[in-house]
């Protein structure tokens, strides 16, 4: 082995090129066998490095998003949900233009109809399209922001969330009306207005949001900002949880 070949692993480590570090020799053998030019060999190695780097980035962003596991478009049964427009969901998941324009997505419907599943599934695909996302139970995120506010660190906490182009506020209507708490929810909505997206799931329609915010003025101001640039989806089916449960019971009765 030449001196250059000896020092190559070290140089590649220094340059943080782990895939080329692992593959340069195998590829060299392949290149010799197939008679590749130097530039062909080099571009093959660099493409491999970039491809693995992209895969690692997606994996990192999926982990940081804290999405519920397994709730993807592949596991969502569109035939069970007649009120869902499949092409609309596909477009939201595959074309991140709406996120780049800081629009919102609001998913309404009773419990168990797949709102959380859909929100997570869209976020999974958006991450694969290089959009950073963060999934949170609204109640938990409100508590975190409330703590930050009590330590006079709310602006920093909101700024920290800016790195996510999309935040999923799951189960918005579970937030209890409490002046201190829900004013931070309003501050989050106002902070992200026209700069970053929110995906909101709720089993209460806007009419009932007076129960979330401390007063009607704040409710109207929050709803105005959310719906100004938003896609609104109403899922109306029977609960998937309940129909799954009923099917299991019926299946059990037969056997
Ligand atoms: P919601 O948020 O509306 O209360 P979830 O999204 O939590 O409902 O759905 C309840 C359960 O049913 C979850 O396990 C979810 O994965 C599953 N589910 C709901 N709708 C569907 C569907 N159309 N296809 C596959 N699984 C579904
Ligand atoms: Mg839910």
PDB file of N, CA and C in Angstrom, residues 139 142-143 172-179 181-182 211-214:
ATOM      1  N   UNK A 139     -51.495  20.427  25.091  1.00  0.00           N
ATOM      2  CA  UNK A 139     -51.459  20.630  26.550  1.00  0.00           C
ATOM      3  C   UNK A 139     -50.008  20.658  27.043  1.00  0.00           C
ATOM      4  N   UNK A 142     -48.139  23.807  25.816  1.00  0.00           N
ATOM      5  CA  UNK A 142     -48.604  24.996  26.548  1.00  0.00           C
ATOM      6  C   UNK A 142     -47.961  25.032  27.935  1.00  0.00           C
ATOM      7  N   UNK A 143     -47.861  23.875  28.578  1.00  0.00           N
ATOM      8  CA  UNK A 143     -47.227  23.845  29.903  1.00  0.00           C
ATOM      9  C   UNK A 143     -45.760  24.262  29.815  1.00  0.00           C
ATOM     10  N   UNK A 172     -55.853  20.321  20.295  1.00  0.00           N
ATOM     11  CA  UNK A 172     -55.942  21.713  20.748  1.00  0.00           C
ATOM     12  C   UNK A 172     -57.035  21.896  21.804  1.00  0.00           C
ATOM     13  N   UNK A 173     -58.178  21.205  21.580  1.00  0.00           N
ATOM     14  CA  UNK A 173     -59.317  21.490  22.460  1.00  0.00           C
ATOM     15  C   UNK A 173     -59.176  20.847  23.836  1.00  0.00           C
ATOM     16  N   UNK A 174     -58.103  20.089  24.079  1.00  0.00           N
ATOM     17  CA  UNK A 174     -57.907  19.540  25.424  1.00  0.00           C
ATOM     18  C   UNK A 174     -57.299  20.575  26.363  1.00  0.00           C
ATOM     19  N   UNK A 175     -56.902  21.703  25.799  1.00  0.00           N
ATOM     20  CA  UNK A 175     -56.325  22.752  26.648  1.00  0.00           C
ATOM     21  C   UNK A 175     -57.446  23.368  27.476  1.00  0.00           C
ATOM     22  N   UNK A 176     -57.188  23.476  28.766  1.00  0.00           N
ATOM     23  CA  UNK A 176     -58.242  24.031  29.640  1.00  0.00           C
ATOM     24  C   UNK A 176     -58.122  25.537  29.702  1.00  0.00           C
ATOM     25  N   UNK A 177     -59.304  26.146  29.750  1.00  0.00           N
ATOM     26  CA  UNK A 177     -59.334  27.603  29.793  1.00  0.00           C
ATOM     27  C   UNK A 177     -58.700  28.068  31.098  1.00  0.00           C
ATOM     28  N   UNK A 178     -57.645  28.800  30.949  1.00  0.00           N
ATOM     29  CA  UNK A 178     -56.949  29.306  32.121  1.00  0.00           C
ATOM     30  C   UNK A 178     -56.128  30.464  31.609  1.00  0.00           C
ATOM     31  N   UNK A 179     -56.395  31.611  32.102  1.00  0.00           N
ATOM     32  CA  UNK A 179     -55.826  32.834  31.508  1.00  0.00           C
ATOM     33  C   UNK A 179     -54.327  32.726  31.269  1.00  0.00           C
ATOM     34  N   UNK A 181     -52.314  30.110  31.169  1.00  0.00           N
ATOM     35  CA  UNK A 181     -51.882  29.064  30.247  1.00  0.00           C
ATOM     36  C   UNK A 181     -52.185  29.382  28.801  1.00  0.00           C
ATOM     37  N   UNK A 182     -53.485  29.715  28.553  1.00  0.00           N
ATOM     38  CA  UNK A 182     -53.856  29.795  27.150  1.00  0.00           C
ATOM     39  C   UNK A 182     -53.413  31.091  26.503  1.00  0.00           C
ATOM     40  N   UNK A 211     -63.966  28.109  24.813  1.00  0.00           N
ATOM     41  CA  UNK A 211     -63.602  27.355  26.020  1.00  0.00           C
ATOM     42  C   UNK A 211     -62.086  27.184  26.151  1.00  0.00           C
ATOM     43  N   UNK A 212     -61.355  27.521  25.079  1.00  0.00           N
ATOM     44  CA  UNK A 212     -59.899  27.347  25.118  1.00  0.00           C
ATOM     45  C   UNK A 212     -59.210  28.640  25.560  1.00  0.00           C
ATOM     46  N   UNK A 213     -59.609  29.742  24.957  1.00  0.00           N
ATOM     47  CA  UNK A 213     -58.915  31.013  25.220  1.00  0.00           C
ATOM     48  C   UNK A 213     -59.631  31.798  26.324  1.00  0.00           C
ATOM     49  N   UNK A 214     -58.890  32.640  27.021  1.00  0.00           N
ATOM     50  CA  UNK A 214     -59.456  33.338  28.180  1.00  0.00           C
ATOM     51  C   UNK A 214     -60.660  34.220  27.858  1.00  0.00           C
TER      52      UNK A 214
END
